[in-house]
Amino acid sequence: MFWTIMWVFLWILWFMLLFRIIGDIFRDDAMNGWGKAGWTAFVVLLPFLGCFVYLIARGKGMGRRELQRARANEQEFQEYIRAAATATGTPSGGTGHADQLAKLADLKDHGHITAEEYARAKERILAG
């Protein structure tokens, strides 16, 4: 029973790593199309070796790219909050509460902000 659970856990861990690597390959803007195709073929055709080589060769960059994406998302969110907070609040100008809430809901639906960030921003808009 223990060994079965351990193997299932390791397979789940393996697939999570594989999908994370493939996602990193396709999100990397610095890599050209041939590089993406080569890494994807290597990871798909020889999964164990491909993943280990990718982690050795580009593992440090994975963390940096993830951090840059998180910072960019946070900066976009902060800019939106600043723009919403400095709006005049007139519905005719397109900056009324309903419009701001609709924009927030759109950001949340597209995955640009989390549910927690949405709730905080919604409270700020409704309080103002």
PDB file of C-alpha atoms in Angstrom:
ATOM      1  CA  MET A   1       0.000   0.000   0.000  1.00  0.00           C
ATOM      2  CA  PHE A   2       2.786   2.430   0.956  1.00  0.00           C
ATOM      3  CA  TRP A   3       4.735   1.777  -2.241  1.00  0.00           C
ATOM      4  CA  THR A   4       1.632   2.190  -4.386  1.00  0.00           C
ATOM      5  CA  ILE A   5       0.860   5.548  -2.801  1.00  0.00           C
ATOM      6  CA  MET A   6       4.479   6.619  -3.220  1.00  0.00           C
ATOM      7  CA  TRP A   7       4.518   5.696  -6.929  1.00  0.00           C
ATOM      8  CA  VAL A   8       1.228   7.486  -7.542  1.00  0.00           C
ATOM      9  CA  PHE A   9       2.602  10.565  -5.791  1.00  0.00           C
ATOM     10  CA  LEU A  10       5.799  10.427  -7.861  1.00  0.00           C
ATOM     11  CA  TRP A  11       3.820  10.142 -11.119  1.00  0.00           C
ATOM     12  CA  ILE A  12       1.671  13.122 -10.182  1.00  0.00           C
ATOM     13  CA  LEU A  13       4.813  15.064  -9.269  1.00  0.00           C
ATOM     14  CA  TRP A  14       6.404  14.049 -12.571  1.00  0.00           C
ATOM     15  CA  PHE A  15       3.436  15.240 -14.642  1.00  0.00           C
ATOM     16  CA  MET A  16       3.301  18.536 -12.751  1.00  0.00           C
ATOM     17  CA  LEU A  17       6.994  19.079 -13.517  1.00  0.00           C
ATOM     18  CA  LEU A  18       6.508  18.116 -17.166  1.00  0.00           C
ATOM     19  CA  PHE A  19       3.602  20.564 -17.633  1.00  0.00           C
ATOM     20  CA  ARG A  20       5.485  23.321 -15.826  1.00  0.00           C
ATOM     21  CA  ILE A  21       8.475  22.864 -18.123  1.00  0.00           C
ATOM     22  CA  ILE A  22       6.318  22.847 -21.251  1.00  0.00           C
ATOM     23  CA  GLY A  23       4.524  25.968 -20.006  1.00  0.00           C
ATOM     24  CA  ASP A  24       7.858  27.682 -19.373  1.00  0.00           C
ATOM     25  CA  ILE A  25       9.049  26.785 -22.855  1.00  0.00           C
ATOM     26  CA  PHE A  26       6.036  28.397 -24.508  1.00  0.00           C
ATOM     27  CA  ARG A  27       5.936  31.469 -22.236  1.00  0.00           C
ATOM     28  CA  ASP A  28       9.604  32.346 -22.785  1.00  0.00           C
ATOM     29  CA  ASP A  29       9.605  35.338 -25.124  1.00  0.00           C
ATOM     30  CA  ALA A  30      13.394  35.318 -25.501  1.00  0.00           C
ATOM     31  CA  MET A  31      13.427  31.859 -27.109  1.00  0.00           C
ATOM     32  CA  ASN A  32      12.772  31.646 -30.845  1.00  0.00           C
ATOM     33  CA  GLY A  33      10.392  29.189 -32.506  1.00  0.00           C
ATOM     34  CA  TRP A  34      13.076  26.640 -33.382  1.00  0.00           C
ATOM     35  CA  GLY A  35      14.336  26.626 -29.821  1.00  0.00           C
ATOM     36  CA  LYS A  36      10.822  26.071 -28.513  1.00  0.00           C
ATOM     37  CA  ALA A  37      10.223  23.291 -31.031  1.00  0.00           C
ATOM     38  CA  GLY A  38      13.537  21.629 -30.172  1.00  0.00           C
ATOM     39  CA  TRP A  39      13.028  21.735 -26.409  1.00  0.00           C
ATOM     40  CA  THR A  40       9.425  20.555 -26.739  1.00  0.00           C
ATOM     41  CA  ALA A  41      10.441  17.628 -28.946  1.00  0.00           C
ATOM     42  CA  PHE A  42      13.249  16.725 -26.540  1.00  0.00           C
ATOM     43  CA  VAL A  43      10.968  16.869 -23.497  1.00  0.00           C
ATOM     44  CA  VAL A  44       8.141  14.943 -25.193  1.00  0.00           C
ATOM     45  CA  LEU A  45      10.210  12.266 -26.971  1.00  0.00           C
ATOM     46  CA  LEU A  46      12.661  11.629 -24.112  1.00  0.00           C
ATOM     47  CA  PRO A  47      10.695  12.899 -21.111  1.00  0.00           C
ATOM     48  CA  PHE A  48      12.971  11.952 -18.212  1.00  0.00           C
ATOM     49  CA  LEU A  49      16.211  12.951 -19.871  1.00  0.00           C
ATOM     50  CA  GLY A  50      14.638  16.004 -21.515  1.00  0.00           C
ATOM     51  CA  CYS A  51      13.226  17.348 -18.243  1.00  0.00           C
ATOM     52  CA  PHE A  52      16.460  16.825 -16.351  1.00  0.00           C
ATOM     53  CA  VAL A  53      18.543  18.471 -19.064  1.00  0.00           C
ATOM     54  CA  TYR A  54      16.061  21.377 -19.284  1.00  0.00           C
ATOM     55  CA  LEU A  55      16.187  21.893 -15.517  1.00  0.00           C
ATOM     56  CA  ILE A  56      19.977  21.851 -15.543  1.00  0.00           C
ATOM     57  CA  ALA A  57      20.316  24.131 -18.565  1.00  0.00           C
ATOM     58  CA  ARG A  58      17.441  26.567 -17.970  1.00  0.00           C
ATOM     59  CA  GLY A  59      16.222  25.918 -14.406  1.00  0.00           C
ATOM     60  CA  LYS A  60      17.542  29.154 -12.944  1.00  0.00           C
ATOM     61  CA  GLY A  61      15.858  31.126 -15.718  1.00  0.00           C
ATOM     62  CA  MET A  62      12.518  29.459 -14.945  1.00  0.00           C
ATOM     63  CA  GLY A  63      12.439  31.103 -11.546  1.00  0.00           C
ATOM     64  CA  ARG A  64      13.437  34.499 -12.926  1.00  0.00           C
ATOM     65  CA  ARG A  65      10.799  34.370 -15.661  1.00  0.00           C
ATOM     66  CA  GLU A  66       8.129  33.343 -13.151  1.00  0.00           C
ATOM     67  CA  LEU A  67       9.142  36.212 -10.864  1.00  0.00           C
ATOM     68  CA  GLN A  68       9.068  38.696 -13.763  1.00  0.00           C
ATOM     69  CA  ARG A  69       5.571  37.538 -14.749  1.00  0.00           C
ATOM     70  CA  ALA A  70       4.355  37.883 -11.165  1.00  0.00           C
ATOM     71  CA  ARG A  71       5.855  41.363 -10.863  1.00  0.00           C
ATOM     72  CA  ALA A  72       4.362  42.458 -14.185  1.00  0.00           C
ATOM     73  CA  ASN A  73       0.916  41.194 -13.141  1.00  0.00           C
ATOM     74  CA  GLU A  74       1.191  42.969  -9.792  1.00  0.00           C
ATOM     75  CA  GLN A  75       2.306  46.194 -11.475  1.00  0.00           C
ATOM     76  CA  GLU A  76      -0.608  46.079 -13.933  1.00  0.00           C
ATOM     77  CA  PHE A  77      -2.988  45.493 -11.040  1.00  0.00           C
ATOM     78  CA  GLN A  78      -1.537  48.402  -9.036  1.00  0.00           C
ATOM     79  CA  GLU A  79      -1.767  50.699 -12.066  1.00  0.00           C
ATOM     80  CA  TYR A  80      -5.384  49.732 -12.554  1.00  0.00           C
ATOM     81  CA  ILE A  81      -6.173  50.372  -8.901  1.00  0.00           C
ATOM     82  CA  ARG A  82      -4.484  53.792  -9.099  1.00  0.00           C
ATOM     83  CA  ALA A  83      -6.432  54.645 -12.246  1.00  0.00           C
ATOM     84  CA  ALA A  84      -9.686  53.499 -10.643  1.00  0.00           C
ATOM     85  CA  ALA A  85      -8.949  55.452  -7.448  1.00  0.00           C
ATOM     86  CA  THR A  86      -8.165  58.685  -9.286  1.00  0.00           C
ATOM     87  CA  ALA A  87     -11.194  58.468 -11.577  1.00  0.00           C
ATOM     88  CA  THR A  88     -13.775  61.202 -11.225  1.00  0.00           C
ATOM     89  CA  GLY A  89     -16.591  58.741 -10.688  1.00  0.00           C
ATOM     90  CA  THR A  90     -18.929  60.196 -13.278  1.00  0.00           C
ATOM     91  CA  PRO A  91     -20.867  57.585 -15.241  1.00  0.00           C
ATOM     92  CA  SER A  92     -20.854  59.765 -18.350  1.00  0.00           C
ATOM     93  CA  GLY A  93     -17.058  59.632 -18.463  1.00  0.00           C
ATOM     94  CA  GLY A  94     -17.090  55.859 -18.344  1.00  0.00           C
ATOM     95  CA  THR A  95     -15.516  55.746 -14.903  1.00  0.00           C
ATOM     96  CA  GLY A  96     -18.542  55.098 -12.706  1.00  0.00           C
ATOM     97  CA  HIS A  97     -18.656  52.372 -10.112  1.00  0.00           C
ATOM     98  CA  ALA A  98     -20.452  49.990 -12.451  1.00  0.00           C
ATOM     99  CA  ASP A  99     -17.816  50.456 -15.146  1.00  0.00           C
ATOM    100  CA  GLN A 100     -14.994  49.995 -12.673  1.00  0.00           C
ATOM    101  CA  LEU A 101     -16.583  46.850 -11.254  1.00  0.00           C
ATOM    102  CA  ALA A 102     -17.088  45.515 -14.780  1.00  0.00           C
ATOM    103  CA  LYS A 103     -13.404  46.114 -15.567  1.00  0.00           C
ATOM    104  CA  LEU A 104     -12.406  44.397 -12.329  1.00  0.00           C
ATOM    105  CA  ALA A 105     -14.617  41.412 -13.118  1.00  0.00           C
ATOM    106  CA  ASP A 106     -13.060  41.226 -16.575  1.00  0.00           C
ATOM    107  CA  LEU A 107      -9.551  41.220 -15.082  1.00  0.00           C
ATOM    108  CA  LYS A 108     -10.559  38.465 -12.677  1.00  0.00           C
ATOM    109  CA  ASP A 109     -12.218  36.401 -15.423  1.00  0.00           C
ATOM    110  CA  HIS A 110      -9.107  36.568 -17.578  1.00  0.00           C
ATOM    111  CA  GLY A 111      -6.902  35.497 -14.652  1.00  0.00           C
ATOM    112  CA  HIS A 112      -4.986  38.752 -14.351  1.00  0.00           C
ATOM    113  CA  ILE A 113      -5.970  39.158 -10.692  1.00  0.00           C
ATOM    114  CA  THR A 114      -6.846  36.660  -7.991  1.00  0.00           C
ATOM    115  CA  ALA A 115     -10.138  36.448  -6.161  1.00  0.00           C
ATOM    116  CA  GLU A 116      -8.525  38.045  -3.103  1.00  0.00           C
ATOM    117  CA  GLU A 117      -7.218  41.004  -5.123  1.00  0.00           C
ATOM    118  CA  TYR A 118     -10.632  41.332  -6.757  1.00  0.00           C
ATOM    119  CA  ALA A 119     -12.340  41.465  -3.356  1.00  0.00           C
ATOM    120  CA  ARG A 120      -9.928  44.147  -2.062  1.00  0.00           C
ATOM    121  CA  ALA A 121     -10.330  46.296  -5.180  1.00  0.00           C
ATOM    122  CA  LYS A 122     -14.101  45.884  -5.123  1.00  0.00           C
ATOM    123  CA  GLU A 123     -14.198  47.072  -1.496  1.00  0.00           C
ATOM    124  CA  ARG A 124     -12.112  50.141  -2.421  1.00  0.00           C
ATOM    125  CA  ILE A 125     -14.393  51.023  -5.318  1.00  0.00           C
ATOM    126  CA  LEU A 126     -17.584  50.585  -3.316  1.00  0.00           C
ATOM    127  CA  ALA A 127     -16.164  52.551  -0.369  1.00  0.00           C
ATOM    128  CA  GLY A 128     -15.261  55.499  -2.600  1.00  0.00           C
TER     129      GLY A 128
END
